[in-house]
XYZ file of C-alpha atoms in Angstrom:
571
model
C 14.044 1.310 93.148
C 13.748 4.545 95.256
C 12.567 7.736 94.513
C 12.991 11.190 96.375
C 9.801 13.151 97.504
C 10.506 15.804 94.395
C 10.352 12.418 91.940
C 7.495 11.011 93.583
C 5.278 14.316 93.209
C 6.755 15.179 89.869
C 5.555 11.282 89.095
C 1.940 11.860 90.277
C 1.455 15.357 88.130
C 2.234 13.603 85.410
C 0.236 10.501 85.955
C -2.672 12.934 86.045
C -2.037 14.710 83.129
C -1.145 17.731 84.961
C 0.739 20.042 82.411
C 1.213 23.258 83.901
C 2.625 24.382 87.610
C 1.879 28.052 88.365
C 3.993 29.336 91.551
C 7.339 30.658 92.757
C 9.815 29.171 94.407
C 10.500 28.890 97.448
C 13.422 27.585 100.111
C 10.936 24.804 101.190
C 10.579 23.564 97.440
C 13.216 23.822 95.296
C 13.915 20.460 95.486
C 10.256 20.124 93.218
C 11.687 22.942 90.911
C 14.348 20.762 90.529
C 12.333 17.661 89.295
C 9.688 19.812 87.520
C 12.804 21.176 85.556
C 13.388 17.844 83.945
C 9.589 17.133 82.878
C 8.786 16.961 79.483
C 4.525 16.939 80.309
C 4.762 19.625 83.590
C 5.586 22.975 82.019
C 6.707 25.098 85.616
C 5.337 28.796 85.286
C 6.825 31.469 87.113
C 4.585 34.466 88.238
C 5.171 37.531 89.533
C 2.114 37.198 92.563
C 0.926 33.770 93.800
C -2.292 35.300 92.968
C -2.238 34.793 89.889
C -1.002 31.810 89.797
C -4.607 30.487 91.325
C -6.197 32.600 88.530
C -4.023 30.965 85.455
C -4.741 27.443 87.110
C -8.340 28.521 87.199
C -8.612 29.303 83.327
C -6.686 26.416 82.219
C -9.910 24.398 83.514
C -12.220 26.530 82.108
C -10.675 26.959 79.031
C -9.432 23.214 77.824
C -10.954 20.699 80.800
C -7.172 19.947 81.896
C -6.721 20.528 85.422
C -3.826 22.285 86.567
C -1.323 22.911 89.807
C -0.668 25.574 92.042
C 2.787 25.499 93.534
C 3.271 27.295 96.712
C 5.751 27.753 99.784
C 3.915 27.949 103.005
C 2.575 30.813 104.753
C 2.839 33.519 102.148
C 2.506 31.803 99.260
C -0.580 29.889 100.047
C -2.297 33.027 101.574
C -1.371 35.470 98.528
C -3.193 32.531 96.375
C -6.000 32.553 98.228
C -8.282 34.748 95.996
C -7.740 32.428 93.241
C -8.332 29.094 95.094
C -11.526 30.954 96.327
C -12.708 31.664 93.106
C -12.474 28.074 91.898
C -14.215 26.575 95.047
C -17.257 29.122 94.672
C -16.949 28.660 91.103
C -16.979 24.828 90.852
C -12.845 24.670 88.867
C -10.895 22.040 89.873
C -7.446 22.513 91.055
C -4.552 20.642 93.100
C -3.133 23.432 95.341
C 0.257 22.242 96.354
C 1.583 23.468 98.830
C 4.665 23.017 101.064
C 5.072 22.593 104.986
C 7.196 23.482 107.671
C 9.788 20.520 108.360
C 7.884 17.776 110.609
C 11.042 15.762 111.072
C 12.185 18.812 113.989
C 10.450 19.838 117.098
C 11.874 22.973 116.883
C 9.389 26.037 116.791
C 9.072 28.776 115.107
C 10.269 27.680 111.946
C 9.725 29.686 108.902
C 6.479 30.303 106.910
C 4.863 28.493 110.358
C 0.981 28.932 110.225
C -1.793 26.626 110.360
C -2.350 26.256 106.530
C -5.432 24.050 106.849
C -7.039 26.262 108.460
C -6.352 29.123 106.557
C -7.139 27.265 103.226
C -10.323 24.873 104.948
C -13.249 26.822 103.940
C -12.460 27.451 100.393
C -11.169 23.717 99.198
C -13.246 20.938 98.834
C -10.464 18.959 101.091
C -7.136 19.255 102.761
C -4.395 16.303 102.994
C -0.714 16.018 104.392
C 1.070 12.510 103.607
C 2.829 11.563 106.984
C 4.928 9.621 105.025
C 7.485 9.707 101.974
C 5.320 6.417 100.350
C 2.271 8.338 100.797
C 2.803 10.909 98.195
C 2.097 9.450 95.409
C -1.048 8.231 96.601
C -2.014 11.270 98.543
C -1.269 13.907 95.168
C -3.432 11.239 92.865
C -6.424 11.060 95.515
C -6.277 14.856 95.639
C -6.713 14.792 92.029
C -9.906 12.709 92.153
C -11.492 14.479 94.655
C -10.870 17.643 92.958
C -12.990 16.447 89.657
C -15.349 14.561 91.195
C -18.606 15.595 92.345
C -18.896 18.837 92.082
C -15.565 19.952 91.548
C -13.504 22.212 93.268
C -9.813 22.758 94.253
C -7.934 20.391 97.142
C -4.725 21.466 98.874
C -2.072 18.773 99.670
C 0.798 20.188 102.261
C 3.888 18.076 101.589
C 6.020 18.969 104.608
C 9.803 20.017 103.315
C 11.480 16.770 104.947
C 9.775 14.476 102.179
C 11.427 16.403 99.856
C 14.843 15.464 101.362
C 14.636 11.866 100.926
C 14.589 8.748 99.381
C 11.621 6.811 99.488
C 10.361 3.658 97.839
C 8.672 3.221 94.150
C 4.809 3.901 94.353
C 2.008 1.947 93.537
C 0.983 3.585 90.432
C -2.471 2.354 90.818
C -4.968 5.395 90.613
C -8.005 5.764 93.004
C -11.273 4.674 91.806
C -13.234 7.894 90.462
C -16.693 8.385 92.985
C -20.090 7.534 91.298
C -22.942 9.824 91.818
C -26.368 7.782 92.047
C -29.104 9.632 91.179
C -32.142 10.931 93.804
C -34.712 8.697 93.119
C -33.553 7.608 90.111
C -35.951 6.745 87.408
C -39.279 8.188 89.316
C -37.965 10.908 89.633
C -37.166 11.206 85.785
C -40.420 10.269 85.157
C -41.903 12.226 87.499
C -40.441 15.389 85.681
C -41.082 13.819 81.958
C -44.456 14.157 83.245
C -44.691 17.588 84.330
C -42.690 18.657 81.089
C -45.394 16.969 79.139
C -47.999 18.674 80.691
C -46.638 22.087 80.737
C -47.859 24.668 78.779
C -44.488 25.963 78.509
C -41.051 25.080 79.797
C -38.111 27.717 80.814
C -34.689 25.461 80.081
C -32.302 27.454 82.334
C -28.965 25.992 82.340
C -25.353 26.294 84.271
C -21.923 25.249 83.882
C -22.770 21.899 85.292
C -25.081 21.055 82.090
C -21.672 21.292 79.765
C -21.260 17.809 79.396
C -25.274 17.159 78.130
C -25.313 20.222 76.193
C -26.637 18.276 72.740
C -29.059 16.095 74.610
C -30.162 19.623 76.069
C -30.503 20.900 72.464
C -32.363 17.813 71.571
C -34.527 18.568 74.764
C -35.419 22.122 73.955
C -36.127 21.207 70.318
C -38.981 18.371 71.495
C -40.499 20.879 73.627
C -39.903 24.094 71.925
C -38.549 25.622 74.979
C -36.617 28.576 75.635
C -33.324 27.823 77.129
C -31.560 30.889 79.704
C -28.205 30.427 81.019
C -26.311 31.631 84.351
C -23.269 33.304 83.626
C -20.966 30.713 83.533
C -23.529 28.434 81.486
C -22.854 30.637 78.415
C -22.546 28.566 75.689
C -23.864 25.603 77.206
C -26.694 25.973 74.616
C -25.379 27.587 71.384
C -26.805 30.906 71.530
C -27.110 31.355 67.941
C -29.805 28.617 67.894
C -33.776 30.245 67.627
C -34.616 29.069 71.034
C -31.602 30.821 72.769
C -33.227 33.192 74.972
C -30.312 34.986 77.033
C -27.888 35.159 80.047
C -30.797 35.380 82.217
C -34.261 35.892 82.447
C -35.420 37.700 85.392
C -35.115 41.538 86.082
C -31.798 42.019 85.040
C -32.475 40.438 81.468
C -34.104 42.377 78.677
C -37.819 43.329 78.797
C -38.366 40.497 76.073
C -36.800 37.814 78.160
C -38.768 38.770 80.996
C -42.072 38.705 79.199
C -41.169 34.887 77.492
C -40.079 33.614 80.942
C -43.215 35.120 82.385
C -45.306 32.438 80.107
C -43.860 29.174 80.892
C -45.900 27.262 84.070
C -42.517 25.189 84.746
C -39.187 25.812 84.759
C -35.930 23.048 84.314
C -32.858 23.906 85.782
C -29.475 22.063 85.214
C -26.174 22.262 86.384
C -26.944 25.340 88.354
C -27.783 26.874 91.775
C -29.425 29.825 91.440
C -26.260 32.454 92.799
C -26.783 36.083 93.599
C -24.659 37.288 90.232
C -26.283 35.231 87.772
C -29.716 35.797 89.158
C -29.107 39.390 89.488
C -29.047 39.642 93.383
C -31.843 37.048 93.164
C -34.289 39.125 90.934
C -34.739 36.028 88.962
C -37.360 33.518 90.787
C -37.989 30.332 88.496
C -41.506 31.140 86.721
C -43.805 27.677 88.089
C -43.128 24.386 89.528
C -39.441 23.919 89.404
C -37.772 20.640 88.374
C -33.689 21.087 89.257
C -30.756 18.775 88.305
C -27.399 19.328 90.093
C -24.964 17.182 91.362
C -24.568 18.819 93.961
C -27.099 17.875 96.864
C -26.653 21.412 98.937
C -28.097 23.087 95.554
C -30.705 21.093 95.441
C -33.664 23.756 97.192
C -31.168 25.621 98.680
C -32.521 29.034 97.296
C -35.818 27.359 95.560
C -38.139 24.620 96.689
C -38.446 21.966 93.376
C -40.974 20.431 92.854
C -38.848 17.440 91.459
C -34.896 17.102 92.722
C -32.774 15.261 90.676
C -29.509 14.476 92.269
C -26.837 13.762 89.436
C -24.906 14.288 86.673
C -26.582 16.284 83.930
C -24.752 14.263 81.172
C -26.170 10.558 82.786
C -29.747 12.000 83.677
C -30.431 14.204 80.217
C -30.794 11.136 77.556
C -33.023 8.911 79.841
C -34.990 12.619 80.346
C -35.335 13.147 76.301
C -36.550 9.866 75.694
C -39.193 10.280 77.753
C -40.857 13.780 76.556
C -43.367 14.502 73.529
C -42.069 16.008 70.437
C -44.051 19.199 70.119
C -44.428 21.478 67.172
C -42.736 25.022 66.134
C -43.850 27.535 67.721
C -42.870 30.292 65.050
C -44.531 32.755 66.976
C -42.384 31.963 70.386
C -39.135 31.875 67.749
C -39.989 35.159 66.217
C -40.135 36.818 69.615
C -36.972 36.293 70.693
C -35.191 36.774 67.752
C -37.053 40.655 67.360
C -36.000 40.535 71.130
C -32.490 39.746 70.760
C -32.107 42.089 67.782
C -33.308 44.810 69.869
C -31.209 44.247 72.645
C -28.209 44.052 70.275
C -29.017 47.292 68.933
C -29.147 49.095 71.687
C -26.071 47.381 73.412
C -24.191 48.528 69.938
C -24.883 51.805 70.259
C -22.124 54.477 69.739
C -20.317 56.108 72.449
C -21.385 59.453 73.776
C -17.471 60.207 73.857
C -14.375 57.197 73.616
C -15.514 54.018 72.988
C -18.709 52.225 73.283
C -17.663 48.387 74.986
C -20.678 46.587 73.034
C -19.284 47.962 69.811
C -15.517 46.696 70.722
C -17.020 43.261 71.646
C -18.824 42.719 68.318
C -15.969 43.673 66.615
C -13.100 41.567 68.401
C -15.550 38.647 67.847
C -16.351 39.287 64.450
C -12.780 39.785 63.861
C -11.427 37.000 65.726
C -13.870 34.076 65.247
C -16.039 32.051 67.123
C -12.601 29.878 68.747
C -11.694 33.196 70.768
C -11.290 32.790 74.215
C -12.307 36.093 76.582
C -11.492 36.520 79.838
C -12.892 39.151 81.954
C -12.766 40.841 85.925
C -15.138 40.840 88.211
C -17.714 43.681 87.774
C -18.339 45.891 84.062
C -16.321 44.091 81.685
C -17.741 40.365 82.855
C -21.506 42.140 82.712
C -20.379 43.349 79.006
C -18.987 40.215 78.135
C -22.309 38.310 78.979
C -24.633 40.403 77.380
C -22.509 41.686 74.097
C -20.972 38.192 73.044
C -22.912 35.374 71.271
C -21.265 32.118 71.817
C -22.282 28.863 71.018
C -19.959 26.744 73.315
C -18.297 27.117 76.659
C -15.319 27.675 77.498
C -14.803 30.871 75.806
C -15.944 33.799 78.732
C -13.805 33.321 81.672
C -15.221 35.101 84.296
C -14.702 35.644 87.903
C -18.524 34.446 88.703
C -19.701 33.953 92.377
C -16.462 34.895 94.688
C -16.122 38.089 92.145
C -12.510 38.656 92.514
C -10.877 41.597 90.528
C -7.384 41.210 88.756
C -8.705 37.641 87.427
C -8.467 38.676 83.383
C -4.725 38.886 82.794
C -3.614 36.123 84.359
C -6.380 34.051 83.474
C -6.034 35.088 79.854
C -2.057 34.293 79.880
C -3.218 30.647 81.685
C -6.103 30.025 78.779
C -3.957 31.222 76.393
C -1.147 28.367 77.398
C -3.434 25.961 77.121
C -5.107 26.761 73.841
C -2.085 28.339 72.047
C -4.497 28.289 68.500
C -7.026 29.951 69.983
C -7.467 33.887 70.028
C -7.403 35.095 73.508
C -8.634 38.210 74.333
C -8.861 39.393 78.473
C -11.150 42.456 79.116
C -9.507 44.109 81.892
C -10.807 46.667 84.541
C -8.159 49.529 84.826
C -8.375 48.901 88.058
C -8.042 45.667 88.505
C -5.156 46.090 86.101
C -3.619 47.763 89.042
C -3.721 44.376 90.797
C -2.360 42.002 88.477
C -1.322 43.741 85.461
C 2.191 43.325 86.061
C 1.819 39.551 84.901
C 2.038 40.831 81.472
C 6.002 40.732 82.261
C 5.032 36.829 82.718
C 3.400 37.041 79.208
C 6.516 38.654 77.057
C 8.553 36.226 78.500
C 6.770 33.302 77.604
C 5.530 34.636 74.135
C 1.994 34.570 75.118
C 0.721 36.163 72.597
C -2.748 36.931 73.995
C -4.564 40.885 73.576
C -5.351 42.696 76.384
C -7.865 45.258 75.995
C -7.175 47.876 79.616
C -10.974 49.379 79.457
C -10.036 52.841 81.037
C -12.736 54.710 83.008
C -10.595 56.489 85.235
C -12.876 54.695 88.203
C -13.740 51.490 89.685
C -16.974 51.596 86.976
C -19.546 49.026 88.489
C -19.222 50.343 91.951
C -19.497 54.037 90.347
C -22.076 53.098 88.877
C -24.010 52.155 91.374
C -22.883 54.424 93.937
C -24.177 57.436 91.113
C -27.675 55.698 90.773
C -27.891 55.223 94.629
C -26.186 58.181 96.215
C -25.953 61.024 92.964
C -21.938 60.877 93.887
C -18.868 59.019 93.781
C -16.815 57.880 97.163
C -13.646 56.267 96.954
C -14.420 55.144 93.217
C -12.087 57.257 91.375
C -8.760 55.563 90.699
C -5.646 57.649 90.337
C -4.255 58.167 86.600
C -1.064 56.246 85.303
C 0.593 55.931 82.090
C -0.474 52.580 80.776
C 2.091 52.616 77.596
C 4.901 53.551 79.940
C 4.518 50.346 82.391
C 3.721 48.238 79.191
C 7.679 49.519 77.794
C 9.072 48.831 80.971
C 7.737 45.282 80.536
C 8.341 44.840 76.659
C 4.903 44.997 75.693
C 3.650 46.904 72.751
C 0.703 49.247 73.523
C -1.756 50.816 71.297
C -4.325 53.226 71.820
C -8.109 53.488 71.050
C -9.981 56.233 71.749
C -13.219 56.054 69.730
C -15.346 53.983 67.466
C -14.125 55.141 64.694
C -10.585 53.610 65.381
C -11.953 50.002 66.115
C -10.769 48.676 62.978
C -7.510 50.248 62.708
C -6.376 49.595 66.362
C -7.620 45.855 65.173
C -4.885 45.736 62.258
C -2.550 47.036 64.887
C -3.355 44.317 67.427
C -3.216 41.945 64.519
C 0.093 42.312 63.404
C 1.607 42.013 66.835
C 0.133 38.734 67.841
C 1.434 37.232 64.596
C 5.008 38.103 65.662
C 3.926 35.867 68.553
C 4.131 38.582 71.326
C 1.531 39.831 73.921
C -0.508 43.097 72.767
C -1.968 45.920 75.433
C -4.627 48.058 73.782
C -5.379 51.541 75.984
C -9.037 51.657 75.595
C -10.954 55.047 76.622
C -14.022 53.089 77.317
C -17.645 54.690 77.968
C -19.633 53.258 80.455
C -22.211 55.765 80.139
C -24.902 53.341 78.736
C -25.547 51.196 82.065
C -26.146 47.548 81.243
C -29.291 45.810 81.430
C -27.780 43.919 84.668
C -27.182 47.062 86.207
C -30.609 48.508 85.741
C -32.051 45.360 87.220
C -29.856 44.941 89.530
C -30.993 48.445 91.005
C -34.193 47.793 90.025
C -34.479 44.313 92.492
C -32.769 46.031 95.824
C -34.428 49.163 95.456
C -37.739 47.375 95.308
C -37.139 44.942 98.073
C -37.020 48.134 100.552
C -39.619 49.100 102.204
C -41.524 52.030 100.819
C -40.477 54.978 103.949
C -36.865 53.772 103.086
C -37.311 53.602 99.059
C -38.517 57.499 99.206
C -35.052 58.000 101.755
C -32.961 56.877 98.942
C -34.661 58.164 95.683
C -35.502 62.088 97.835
C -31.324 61.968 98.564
C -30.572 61.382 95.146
C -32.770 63.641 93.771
C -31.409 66.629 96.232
C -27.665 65.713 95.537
C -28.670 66.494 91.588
C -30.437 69.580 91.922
C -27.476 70.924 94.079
């Protein structure tokens, strides 16, 4: 039996449970649109930017665990995707990148779309393959796969030059490569060598990532034996359940709370998991782990890369957790440790619910969508405000439900990643927090949305202005440079798309624009909802994240910044 290139790839993505294809076609692959066409398990999605493509593949991983593909032609395709395959290598999301090549069968130059794609696409995938061969395909898309899950993940691009799609080849091996094993650094000393530390501490800061999902009730049953406060990174959210009494928050160094900081500051050792300590979630790196530091990661370049542990435990957080729990002391409840951060966290709620000077005050609209929605509701936000809002106004107790562009920061990443999550996990709410600028990037997929009857919400939170950078460009500077966006008329794009828009311009019409939103997701169609958002209360991130740069200057240039400030204001 033979098989052409288009049936042998089609073959592999569904041998690895690869459901959706994000892309456009293209003249090098439409024999694969072909094949895809006939698959009852690969559902082909067709974007309006490659972009977004990467960013739907990207939340369909962080929203359900499935992997999924990005389907490219070469040259321009690949390179418009490449914010999105960025995001997931900095990020740690696993994704197959497919991408087409020029034809190798012809020593003619200058063929279309020619340009070294490896290169371009090298430093952002964890690896880059090219089957020489029509009976390597099959073999080359599955190892792709692996390598894409295991470790620490990340995504892999596989060129399949345009010939292989041409012909016939012979019926693959269907045998899958074996999945790599991670042994752990030092194995069981070094578990017992932190056991021992945790058992002497006086108190231990839990601070867990993304890479802790898979342990996340033997790191419940962990913080419960040694009454510890647990922290997350950003991505971690939901890792631990935040609505347990030890939850502390999304953080815990200067751009955390005052209470946060203050419990942090009294533990003598700190265990970190499935984390490495990035610029964003540490607020620019305002956030140095309080004592000795124990850290678990799997991967070995985190381990000390930004802080020396005392103990470094190379593996994966779900095999190393359960031989860790057996081996620490149950302590007792500390009900004064539990009192303090529940007086802290209903502080910091408070004041993140506050109402809006004028429009709409974001921690307000958060606690309402999620009190409305449930605790199954998938968010999705872009990089800057509305990811910083996300982190600190929602309480979630698993992961998987704030999609956020994290580490490689990329604006335009909520709608596309809300119509990908939203694919995936059609029961689920889906709500995508969206920048109005970075609406201007990729808000256009929302065409993509009516015509698959996604019927996700997307809330456009309008500033006039890029508001993070504004923000800081205000505290920094007392003005505004190149911040302020242009005005358009966000109900007239979402008719010329066939999306219903509704506008909410102040507290008071939360609950009715709610109703509105409502009733147009049960019809089974997308919803926009004009928000005129106020950013005027800065978030605590913000403030700390000021806070940290300003005081890492040195004193002459401190006085430079706050004297110009202070001069701009007056005038």
């Amino acid at each position: 039996m033979t098989m052409t290139g288009g049936e042998l790839v089609l073959r592999a993505l569904e041998d690895e449970g690869i459901c959706f294809a994000f892309g456009i076609p293209g003249t090098h692959n439409i024999e694969l649109y072909d094949m895809l066409a006939t698959s009852e398990i690969v559902r082909p999605v067709l974007v309006t930017d490659e972009q977004s493509a990467s960013f739907m593949a990207d939340a369909v991983w962080r929203a359900s665990g499935q992997m999924a593909c990005v389907n490219v032609v070469p040259g321009a395709g690949l390179t418009h995707a490449l914010s999105g395959i960025a995001e997931a290598f900095m990020d740690a999301v696993p994704m197959l990148v497919l991408g087409c090549g020029i034809r190798r069968d012809s020593s003619m130059g200058y063929q279309l779309h020619d340009v070294d794609q490896a290169a371009i696409v090298g430093p952002v995938t964890k690896e880059t393959l090219r089957p020489s061969s029509g009976e390597e395909i099959y073999s080359t898309i599955r190892r792709a796969c692996r390598v894409a899950r295991d470790g620490r993940p990340g995504p892999v691009f596989v060129e399949i030059p345009a010939n292989l799609y041409l012909f016939k080849f012979a019926d693959p091996d269907r045998t899958p490569p074996l999945t790599r094993v991670v042994d752990l650094f030092g194995g069981v000393d070094e578990i017992e060598r932190a056991a021992e530390l945790l058992n002497a501490a006086r108190r231990t800061l839990i601070y867990v990532g993304l890479g802790a999902a898979n342990a996340r009730d033997d790191i419940v049953l962990l913080a419960e034996k040694l009454e510890a406060p647990v922290a997350s990174t950003f991505q971690g959210k939901g890792v631990f359940p935040e609505s347990h009494p030890l939850a502390l928050w999304p953080g815990y160094g200067a751009a955390a709370p005052s209470f946060a900081r203050k419990i942090a500051a009294t533990c003598d050792v700190t265990l970190a998991i499935g984390c490495r300590f990035g610029e964003v979630a540490t607020g620019s790196y305002g956030a140095p782990p309080p004592g000795t530091l124990i850290h678990i990661d799997i991967d070995p370049e985190a381990l000390g890369r930004n802080y020396p542990p005392k103990v470094a435990i190379l593996g994966d957080a779900g095999a190393i957790l359960p031989e860790l729990v057996e081996r620490v002391e149950q302590r007792i409840v500390d009900p004064e440790l539990r009192a303090s951060i529940l007086a802290g966290r209903v502080e910091a709620f408070r004041e993140i619910e506050g109402p809006a000077e004028t429009g709409v005050s974001p921690g307000r609209l958060l606690r309402a969508l999620q009190k409305r929605l449930g605790p199954e509701t998938i968010f999705t936000a872009d990089s800057g405000n509305g990811t910083f809002i996300a982190v600190e106004a929602l309480v979630l107790d698993e992961p998987g439900k704030l999609l956020a562009p994290v580490d490689y920061s990329c604006m335009g990443y909520s709608v596309p990643a809300a119509i990908g999550a939203k694919m995936v996990m059609p029961d689920s709410p889906v709500v995508a927090l969206v920048g109005d600028g970075a609406f201007l990037m990729t808000g256009l997929e929302l065409l993509t949305a009516a015509s698959a009857g996604v019927a996700a919400a997307f809330f456009v939170l309008r500033d006039r202005e890029l508001a993070q950078i504004a923000q800081f460009q205000s505290v920094a500077f007392n003005r505004k440079a190149s911040s302020l966006l242009p005005d358009y008329d966000l109900e007239a794009i979402c008719r010329g798309v066939n999306v219903e828009c509704v506008h909410l311009d102040s507290d008071a019409g939360i609950p009715a624009a709610l109703d509105e939103v409502s009733t147009i997701l049960a019809k089974g169609a997308p919803a926009v909802v004009d928000v005129a958002i106020d950013y005027s209360r800065k978030t605590f991130f913000t403030r700390g994240v000021v806070r940290t740069n300003l005081g890492r200057l040195p004193w002459k240039d401190r006085l430079r910044f706050v004297s110009r400030a202070l001069v701009r204001k007056l005038h």
